[in-house]
XYZ file of C-alpha atoms in Angstrom:
595
model
C -20.326 -19.019 -29.650
C -18.691 -22.372 -30.791
C -18.177 -24.485 -27.587
C -15.321 -26.092 -29.255
C -13.589 -22.833 -29.643
C -14.282 -22.078 -25.852
C -12.766 -25.201 -24.772
C -9.727 -25.043 -27.125
C -9.012 -21.522 -25.671
C -9.545 -22.498 -22.181
C -7.184 -25.235 -22.614
C -4.528 -23.047 -24.285
C -4.787 -20.635 -21.342
C -4.367 -23.381 -18.813
C -1.301 -24.624 -20.514
C 0.373 -21.122 -21.088
C -0.645 -20.092 -17.541
C 1.185 -23.005 -15.946
C 4.053 -22.801 -18.181
C 6.095 -20.317 -15.969
C 5.995 -22.773 -13.229
C 7.958 -25.308 -15.479
C 10.276 -22.599 -16.969
C 11.269 -21.607 -13.173
C 11.685 -25.487 -12.244
C 13.942 -26.314 -15.141
C 15.902 -23.209 -14.929
C 16.781 -23.801 -11.284
C 17.313 -27.599 -11.490
C 19.103 -27.738 -14.795
C 20.518 -24.287 -15.021
C 19.138 -21.845 -17.463
C 21.776 -22.628 -20.221
C 21.228 -26.374 -20.299
C 17.453 -25.801 -19.941
C 17.254 -23.815 -23.065
C 19.859 -25.804 -25.050
C 18.019 -29.112 -24.269
C 14.484 -27.644 -24.880
C 15.277 -25.995 -28.125
C 17.245 -29.015 -29.457
C 13.941 -30.747 -29.264
C 11.897 -27.793 -30.531
C 14.394 -27.555 -33.575
C 13.855 -31.255 -34.516
C 9.997 -30.923 -34.273
C 10.013 -27.722 -36.544
C 12.468 -28.995 -38.827
C 9.741 -31.567 -39.751
C 7.098 -28.773 -39.871
C 9.407 -26.621 -42.289
C 9.905 -29.712 -44.547
C 6.009 -30.325 -44.599
C 5.194 -26.779 -45.197
C 8.259 -26.014 -47.399
C 8.713 -22.804 -45.309
C 12.129 -21.969 -46.719
C 10.564 -20.885 -49.861
C 10.605 -17.171 -49.078
C 11.769 -14.263 -51.205
C 15.503 -13.503 -50.683
C 14.730 -9.934 -49.702
C 12.532 -11.298 -46.820
C 15.303 -13.507 -45.207
C 17.143 -10.640 -43.347
C 14.105 -9.764 -41.626
C 13.296 -13.410 -40.759
C 16.946 -13.873 -39.453
C 16.798 -10.859 -37.325
C 13.299 -11.616 -35.964
C 14.279 -15.219 -35.005
C 18.146 -14.922 -34.215
C 17.939 -11.892 -32.293
C 14.452 -11.172 -30.973
C 13.111 -14.581 -30.434
C 16.352 -15.986 -29.247
C 16.914 -13.118 -26.702
C 13.169 -13.600 -25.520
C 14.020 -17.111 -24.504
C 17.292 -16.085 -22.840
C 15.586 -13.500 -20.776
C 12.905 -15.722 -19.597
C 15.118 -18.731 -18.767
C 17.747 -16.705 -16.942
C 15.048 -14.489 -15.290
C 12.784 -17.362 -14.054
C 16.149 -18.722 -12.298
C 16.044 -15.630 -10.198
C 12.469 -14.759 -9.522
C 9.516 -16.836 -8.620
C 7.009 -17.964 -11.181
C 4.092 -15.886 -10.017
C 5.948 -12.568 -10.152
C 7.256 -13.617 -13.556
C 4.079 -14.511 -15.071
C 2.623 -11.007 -13.938
C 5.545 -9.207 -15.637
C 4.927 -11.355 -18.876
C 1.429 -10.020 -18.815
C 2.653 -6.726 -19.890
C 3.624 -8.136 -23.516
C 0.518 -6.545 -25.210
C 1.700 -3.142 -23.816
C 5.133 -3.691 -24.887
C 3.854 -4.764 -28.445
C 1.917 -1.375 -28.658
C 5.022 0.634 -27.515
C 7.502 -1.012 -29.754
C 4.987 -0.875 -32.718
C 4.848 2.843 -32.231
C 8.672 3.257 -32.074
C 9.604 0.751 -34.704
C 6.714 0.478 -37.046
C 5.542 4.148 -36.467
C 2.068 2.838 -35.516
C -0.119 5.342 -33.837
C -0.533 5.128 -30.188
C -4.233 5.691 -29.275
C -5.066 7.504 -26.042
C -6.459 4.124 -24.675
C -2.957 2.707 -25.384
C -0.993 5.614 -23.616
C -3.392 5.291 -20.589
C -2.820 1.525 -20.553
C 0.892 1.820 -20.601
C 0.658 4.389 -17.644
C -1.326 2.193 -15.690
C 0.400 -1.246 -16.555
C 3.940 0.234 -15.768
C 2.598 1.604 -12.575
C 1.616 -1.976 -11.722
C 5.245 -3.087 -12.399
C 6.418 -0.431 -9.857
C 3.880 -1.751 -7.243
C 4.851 -5.310 -7.887
C 8.821 -4.841 -7.777
C 8.622 -2.299 -4.931
C 6.575 -4.395 -2.618
C 8.260 -7.803 -3.231
C 11.952 -6.380 -3.451
C 12.484 -6.926 0.294
C 10.739 -10.122 0.782
C 11.930 -12.335 -2.222
C 15.277 -13.221 -0.953
C 18.320 -11.346 -2.358
C 16.950 -7.968 -3.658
C 19.652 -7.581 -6.468
C 18.878 -11.096 -7.731
C 15.143 -10.228 -7.631
C 15.495 -6.983 -9.499
C 17.837 -8.587 -12.007
C 15.207 -11.360 -12.542
C 12.613 -8.846 -13.002
C 14.457 -6.811 -15.352
C 15.327 -9.931 -17.391
C 11.719 -10.984 -17.807
C 10.734 -7.427 -18.665
C 13.500 -7.457 -21.187
C 12.431 -10.927 -22.625
C 8.853 -9.389 -23.064
C 10.550 -6.398 -24.994
C 12.216 -8.837 -27.176
C 8.961 -10.720 -27.845
C 7.331 -7.413 -28.794
C 10.158 -6.685 -31.278
C 9.699 -10.110 -32.708
C 5.825 -9.715 -33.032
C 6.293 -6.299 -34.885
C 9.210 -7.189 -37.065
C 7.679 -10.610 -38.048
C 4.137 -9.054 -38.791
C 4.683 -8.280 -42.468
C 6.111 -11.946 -42.986
C 3.102 -13.526 -41.357
C 0.747 -11.509 -43.480
C 2.717 -12.596 -46.467
C 3.383 -16.220 -45.834
C 1.068 -17.199 -43.128
C 1.721 -17.962 -39.351
C 2.774 -21.574 -39.827
C 5.668 -20.722 -42.211
C 6.921 -17.934 -40.036
C 6.664 -20.006 -36.847
C 8.583 -22.886 -38.299
C 11.337 -20.726 -39.762
C 11.564 -18.893 -36.417
C 11.756 -21.854 -34.270
C 14.381 -23.487 -36.505
C 16.621 -20.350 -36.544
C 16.233 -19.635 -32.876
C 16.979 -23.246 -32.077
C 20.111 -23.160 -34.113
C 21.253 -19.988 -32.365
C 20.468 -21.145 -28.854
C 21.800 -24.660 -29.088
C 25.145 -23.302 -30.574
C 25.319 -20.587 -28.036
C 24.469 -22.532 -24.820
C 25.377 -26.192 -25.632
C 28.388 -27.683 -24.100
C 29.913 -31.074 -23.491
C 28.346 -30.903 -19.859
C 25.020 -30.538 -21.350
C 25.076 -34.177 -22.379
C 25.791 -35.101 -18.644
C 22.738 -33.071 -17.834
C 20.705 -34.826 -20.117
C 21.822 -38.313 -18.738
C 21.082 -37.212 -15.132
C 17.673 -35.894 -15.801
C 14.838 -37.673 -13.801
C 11.589 -38.675 -15.157
C 9.842 -35.670 -13.506
C 12.159 -33.364 -15.316
C 11.651 -35.070 -18.745
C 7.762 -34.757 -18.043
C 8.352 -30.964 -17.586
C 10.489 -30.585 -20.440
C 7.901 -32.639 -22.559
C 5.181 -30.252 -21.334
C 7.151 -27.224 -22.614
C 8.118 -28.765 -25.924
C 4.917 -30.608 -26.820
C 2.104 -28.812 -25.103
C 3.312 -25.083 -24.800
C 5.383 -24.960 -28.200
C 3.396 -27.335 -30.315
C -0.302 -28.262 -29.529
C -1.268 -24.696 -28.074
C -0.241 -23.173 -31.280
C -2.959 -25.329 -33.005
C -5.501 -24.806 -30.315
C -5.034 -21.100 -30.080
C -5.412 -20.744 -33.924
C -8.401 -22.992 -33.925
C -10.203 -21.022 -31.091
C -9.160 -17.518 -32.294
C -10.384 -18.363 -35.766
C -13.934 -19.135 -34.486
C -14.311 -16.208 -32.045
C -14.405 -12.442 -32.338
C -10.845 -11.118 -31.878
C -11.839 -9.176 -28.634
C -13.484 -12.260 -27.174
C -10.269 -14.432 -28.011
C -8.143 -11.652 -26.621
C -9.975 -11.578 -23.269
C -8.901 -15.147 -22.642
C -5.340 -13.982 -22.326
C -6.147 -12.187 -19.021
C -6.400 -15.840 -17.497
C -2.710 -16.436 -17.925
C -1.200 -14.272 -15.244
C -3.611 -15.223 -12.317
C -3.069 -19.075 -13.454
C 0.752 -18.587 -13.161
C 0.391 -16.899 -9.843
C -1.879 -19.782 -8.627
C 0.243 -22.424 -10.285
C 3.452 -21.055 -8.483
C 1.646 -21.069 -5.147
C 0.086 -24.697 -5.502
C 2.944 -26.727 -7.341
C 5.952 -24.623 -6.107
C 4.692 -23.335 -2.780
C 5.419 -19.796 -3.604
C 3.846 -17.102 -1.345
C 1.108 -14.681 -2.845
C 2.020 -11.324 -1.644
C 0.067 -8.028 -1.458
C 2.299 -6.602 -4.179
C 1.421 -9.330 -6.656
C -2.299 -8.762 -6.028
C -2.188 -4.935 -6.353
C 0.736 -4.854 -8.940
C -0.911 -7.716 -11.071
C -4.390 -6.071 -10.983
C -2.969 -2.824 -12.233
C -1.058 -4.561 -14.800
C -4.075 -6.510 -16.153
C -6.094 -3.273 -15.879
C -3.515 -1.463 -17.969
C -3.770 -4.198 -20.671
C -7.431 -4.119 -20.721
C -7.441 -0.398 -21.042
C -4.950 -0.412 -24.114
C -6.838 -3.295 -25.703
C -10.630 -2.340 -25.197
C -10.328 1.396 -24.593
C -10.291 2.366 -28.240
C -13.765 0.514 -28.732
C -15.300 2.927 -26.150
C -14.432 5.847 -28.280
C -12.456 7.855 -25.678
C -11.230 11.365 -26.678
C -8.223 13.213 -25.546
C -9.714 13.872 -22.229
C -9.174 10.311 -21.349
C -5.501 10.865 -21.646
C -5.647 13.723 -19.294
C -7.603 11.381 -16.887
C -4.786 8.909 -17.113
C -2.117 11.545 -16.604
C -3.646 13.011 -13.607
C -4.189 9.531 -12.041
C -0.580 8.540 -12.756
C 0.634 11.966 -11.248
C -1.415 11.799 -7.879
C -0.621 7.949 -7.609
C 3.182 8.756 -7.913
C 3.023 11.711 -5.409
C 1.059 9.507 -3.108
C 3.761 6.911 -3.041
C 6.515 9.535 -2.419
C 6.078 9.596 1.281
C 6.135 5.763 1.240
C 9.574 5.975 -0.601
C 11.022 8.637 1.499
C 10.017 6.914 4.860
C 11.695 3.848 3.662
C 14.954 5.834 2.887
C 14.847 7.850 6.123
C 14.577 4.694 8.298
C 17.063 2.910 6.128
C 19.577 5.678 5.984
C 19.021 8.944 7.740
C 17.005 12.133 7.064
C 20.065 14.010 5.844
C 21.077 11.249 3.340
C 17.395 10.889 2.147
C 17.336 14.661 1.493
C 20.527 14.724 -0.365
C 19.629 11.873 -2.652
C 16.386 13.334 -3.421
C 17.040 16.852 -3.945
C 20.665 16.845 -5.404
C 19.914 14.504 -8.387
C 16.693 16.265 -9.037
C 18.448 19.554 -8.983
C 20.968 18.382 -11.459
C 18.228 17.181 -13.789
C 16.361 20.563 -13.336
C 19.639 22.195 -14.546
C 19.685 20.071 -17.737
C 15.944 20.960 -18.412
C 16.723 24.715 -17.846
C 19.660 24.517 -20.306
C 17.544 22.848 -22.916
C 14.408 24.702 -22.795
C 16.038 28.228 -22.061
C 14.908 30.835 -19.491
C 13.858 34.408 -20.469
C 15.660 37.159 -18.845
C 14.504 37.456 -15.323
C 14.309 40.905 -13.318
C 16.464 41.012 -10.086
C 13.403 41.575 -7.975
C 11.889 38.445 -9.288
C 15.169 36.538 -8.711
C 14.691 37.350 -5.026
C 11.202 36.075 -5.205
C 12.415 32.776 -6.681
C 15.272 32.507 -4.129
C 13.047 33.226 -1.114
C 10.521 30.716 -2.244
C 13.199 28.055 -2.987
C 15.196 28.356 0.308
C 12.304 29.268 2.749
C 9.590 27.299 1.033
C 10.850 24.282 -0.753
C 14.027 23.868 1.003
C 12.506 24.379 4.414
C 9.626 22.092 3.281
C 12.097 19.158 2.478
C 14.035 19.612 5.813
C 11.102 19.740 8.027
C 9.331 16.761 6.174
C 12.501 14.760 6.316
C 13.152 14.972 9.996
C 9.394 14.659 10.827
C 8.849 11.454 8.826
C 11.591 9.927 10.995
C 8.880 9.339 13.642
C 5.642 9.454 11.457
C 4.478 6.676 9.352
C 4.268 7.317 5.646
C 0.345 6.798 5.812
C 0.002 9.510 8.414
C 2.505 11.919 6.375
C 0.340 11.542 3.256
C -2.825 12.506 5.018
C -1.027 15.657 6.452
C 0.331 16.349 2.944
C -3.297 16.487 1.867
C -3.492 19.746 3.806
C -1.622 21.601 1.110
C -4.663 23.003 -0.711
C -5.841 24.560 2.517
C -2.405 26.103 3.466
C -1.997 27.455 -0.087
C -5.361 29.195 0.274
C -4.406 30.554 3.692
C -1.048 31.982 2.832
C -2.704 33.517 -0.250
C -4.753 35.439 2.165
C -1.860 36.282 4.260
C 0.889 36.941 1.707
C -0.955 37.895 -1.315
C -3.955 39.774 -0.082
C -6.634 37.520 -1.198
C -9.894 37.423 0.748
C -10.577 35.148 3.583
C -13.940 33.476 2.711
C -16.102 31.694 5.267
C -15.719 28.557 3.394
C -11.919 28.711 3.693
C -12.216 29.385 7.379
C -14.575 26.499 7.967
C -12.153 24.363 5.828
C -9.265 25.346 7.763
C -11.051 24.671 11.101
C -12.285 21.259 10.172
C -8.902 20.322 8.546
C -7.109 21.393 11.929
C -9.513 19.205 13.933
C -8.297 16.217 11.668
C -4.737 17.206 12.458
C -5.649 17.487 16.113
C -7.201 14.026 15.921
C -3.911 12.492 14.561
C -1.851 14.195 17.378
C -4.248 13.102 19.986
C -4.219 9.637 18.809
C -0.386 9.519 18.635
C -0.367 10.202 22.485
C -3.278 7.993 23.685
C -3.497 5.245 20.964
C -1.432 2.302 20.108
C 0.137 3.997 17.164
C 3.513 2.610 17.313
C 6.326 4.958 16.121
C 4.158 8.177 15.850
C 5.340 11.136 17.725
C 3.521 14.560 18.243
C 6.871 16.403 17.340
C 7.023 14.456 14.123
C 3.487 15.367 13.225
C 4.088 19.001 14.133
C 7.241 19.079 11.900
C 5.343 17.401 8.900
C 2.430 19.825 9.318
C 4.858 22.736 9.332
C 6.592 21.373 6.274
C 3.139 21.305 4.421
C 2.928 25.077 5.543
C 6.189 25.540 3.964
C 4.953 24.146 0.683
C 1.914 26.586 0.945
C 4.382 29.503 1.219
C 6.467 28.234 -1.650
C 3.426 27.983 -3.940
C 2.095 31.505 -3.216
C 5.388 33.392 -3.220
C 6.514 31.737 -6.559
C 3.209 31.924 -8.298
C 3.802 35.489 -9.936
C 7.200 34.484 -11.219
C 5.815 31.361 -12.661
C 3.050 33.159 -14.484
C 5.677 35.590 -15.743
C 8.490 33.426 -16.953
C 6.942 29.953 -17.420
C 5.943 27.363 -14.897
C 8.303 24.805 -15.863
C 11.346 26.966 -16.319
C 10.706 28.660 -12.841
C 10.047 25.289 -11.069
C 13.325 23.840 -12.472
C 15.149 26.993 -11.179
C 13.678 26.623 -7.759
C 14.518 22.966 -7.705
C 18.143 23.819 -8.648
C 18.433 26.485 -5.923
C 16.940 24.269 -3.325
C 19.624 21.660 -4.282
C 22.434 24.116 -3.605
C 22.597 23.821 0.367
C 22.546 19.919 0.006
C 26.335 19.649 0.576
C 25.939 21.145 4.109
C 24.064 17.861 4.975
C 26.867 15.581 3.624
C 28.717 14.018 6.435
C 32.203 12.294 6.387
C 30.353 9.027 6.411
C 28.313 9.862 3.228
C 30.549 7.926 0.699
C 30.424 4.784 3.020
C 26.600 5.027 3.407
C 26.456 5.171 -0.474
C 28.471 2.048 -0.786
C 26.451 0.211 1.806
C 23.157 1.193 0.122
C 21.092 -2.018 -0.917
C 19.165 -2.418 -4.174
C 15.877 -1.624 -2.609
C 17.210 1.893 -1.418
C 18.508 2.719 -4.839
C 15.172 1.797 -6.284
C 13.473 4.005 -4.058
C 15.844 6.883 -4.771
C 15.233 6.346 -8.424
C 11.433 6.250 -8.046
C 11.434 9.400 -5.990
C 13.738 11.229 -8.516
C 12.325 10.037 -11.754
C 8.871 8.827 -11.242
C 7.762 10.914 -8.126
C 9.382 14.295 -9.473
C 9.834 14.525 -13.093
C 7.357 12.103 -14.709
C 4.671 12.839 -12.301
C 5.193 16.510 -12.684
C 5.167 16.160 -16.468
C 1.944 14.044 -16.359
C 0.273 16.643 -14.234
C 1.117 19.457 -16.476
C -0.064 17.457 -19.452
C -3.262 16.698 -17.648
C -3.901 20.357 -17.157
C -3.682 20.891 -20.865
C -6.504 18.587 -21.323
C -8.923 19.301 -18.390
C -9.898 22.147 -16.262
C -7.857 22.991 -13.291
C -10.801 22.649 -10.918
C -11.366 19.028 -12.048
C -7.669 18.172 -11.846
C -7.633 19.514 -8.272
C -10.395 16.979 -7.270
C -7.823 14.145 -8.015
C -5.436 15.575 -5.444
C -7.730 13.904 -2.822
C -6.415 10.480 -4.239
C -2.835 11.415 -3.032
C -3.403 10.970 0.687
C -5.526 7.940 0.063
C -2.603 6.170 -1.930
C -0.121 7.485 0.563
C -2.117 5.641 3.228
C -2.688 2.492 1.247
C 0.969 2.423 0.217
C 2.133 2.664 3.880
C -0.210 -0.194 4.935
C 0.549 -2.505 1.874
C 4.152 -1.660 1.158
C 5.653 -0.838 4.620
C 3.416 -2.934 6.858
C 1.920 0.056 8.638
C -1.457 -0.360 10.612
C -4.742 1.300 9.938
C -5.654 2.901 13.305
C -8.708 5.112 14.404
C -6.618 8.211 14.548
C -5.492 7.707 10.962
C -9.036 7.080 9.793
C -10.667 9.731 11.658
C -8.011 12.252 11.178
C -7.816 11.472 7.366
C -11.500 11.868 6.952
C -11.639 15.122 8.673
C -8.534 16.432 6.761
C -10.107 15.560 3.407
C -13.519 16.938 4.231
C -11.834 20.320 5.437
C -9.978 20.359 2.223
C -13.079 19.930 0.280
C -14.962 22.525 2.082
C -12.289 25.104 1.525
C -12.023 24.157 -2.069
C -15.467 23.378 -3.424
C -17.725 25.260 -1.052
C -17.862 28.420 -3.017
C -18.682 26.600 -6.224
C -21.578 24.731 -4.451
C -22.961 28.117 -3.164
C -22.891 30.178 -6.070
C -25.680 28.381 -7.846
C -28.024 28.845 -4.894
C -27.154 32.583 -4.759
C -27.959 32.997 -8.364
C -31.171 31.139 -7.979
C -32.169 33.293 -5.061
C -31.244 36.454 -6.927
C -33.607 35.308 -10.007
């Protein structure tokens, strides 16, 4: 490889990586409006000279509407979102969110330009957006005002979306006229819009009051970020393979995080590490996955991983809501909106005529199983950490098999009996540890309630299975969800309106996550995965769910990893594995012996 190209791209990444630090600094000290007005007044002067030198105005008349839209709308709003967003959030978090731009470009390309989304791109989108969920959820409560932090994240994400629109809309112009012509026209038009929109008489006073340090930061953004790195990027990218040049972009988010920590003294949080890793992993999958020639099974893999990850985080979100509000309020906020959405889905999809005896099965499963499961889990989680709850929820496959024996007449195999025994040892380890170990707010009664709730889910699954096979799994699941929401008004107290009015931003984000991500998107992803892989293979990934819950409780809620949690978790997962896969492992040996 050309060493000059490597040096050029390394220099470019360093400049781009540190730029969020100065975006943040100038937006805070000058105000985002004056920051943009001053910066783009200077950028406009530079690119007017470039436009004159390249005669960039010599474009066909039919191409100017596209050029004006790309620059005046997409590029201008990209800068507005960045400047006002970095005023509200730290540079490190902002740089990680900006790292999703390649994913957004792929998504916007599919929507606007009808470009095909490859399986790798879809998988990358799922992983990258899951990283944003981790990032925002973890840092929402520790980065000052939650509403301001959430608004800033939304603005940065919106600015990335605008940049994706600009990249897609301007692509035909770049192919036709070249990057320098399009860059010059874009910068001149965007500068005119931003200066006219944001410039005020007080902006001149801001200019007069700027310190030498602020002028140096402004010069860095105008000269290095906008001008010089355009040249160094084009120089390096022209001399290296596209994949190699693109790989350098992964340096930008971590440099931004380190720059915010070293220059601005910002903290590096666990959410930034985990969420940033997922974001960059998603971008890598989207960018390089196609070269691995992955088929549609990879889509199923990404979907099942997304589903079990979201399900694993539900105990984390519900534990937060239960402690922040109350078990009753958390139940209502989870089940009632989900029930309303389920009604909408049923109305859209339609349901075949259901026999009265099957209605009885669906109602019993909904009230005794699903509704009882929700009540017991909500009250149990009041005194059980999310990490412990997630491990107990991992008992679901064992209880489903057990109630299939008790209620559906299926055979009790030695493997199932052994799996139940080992799993119960794990549950006993958790309960014993809660009484003799330093487990904080863990109570035996809470563990019992959560375990009983898991049994309730097993009953629900077994009882409703025949109706699901007969009338469709999605329709029956939505009917059950709607029926489960009917008793929710009984849990609404007189203080419910006041509780809603006093809910913070983090609580509403947790509610939205549980209803949208944890319920509908995760269920849809799971059903999609079942269409692209065998059920037995998909079932293996359910073991990820309790691990995600444990990690989520430790990383997001500050829970502790204790010996009862570790020992009990290992025994529970081992017991479920014995019950589920023991017969599969034994059959080949029997066949070999028969032969």
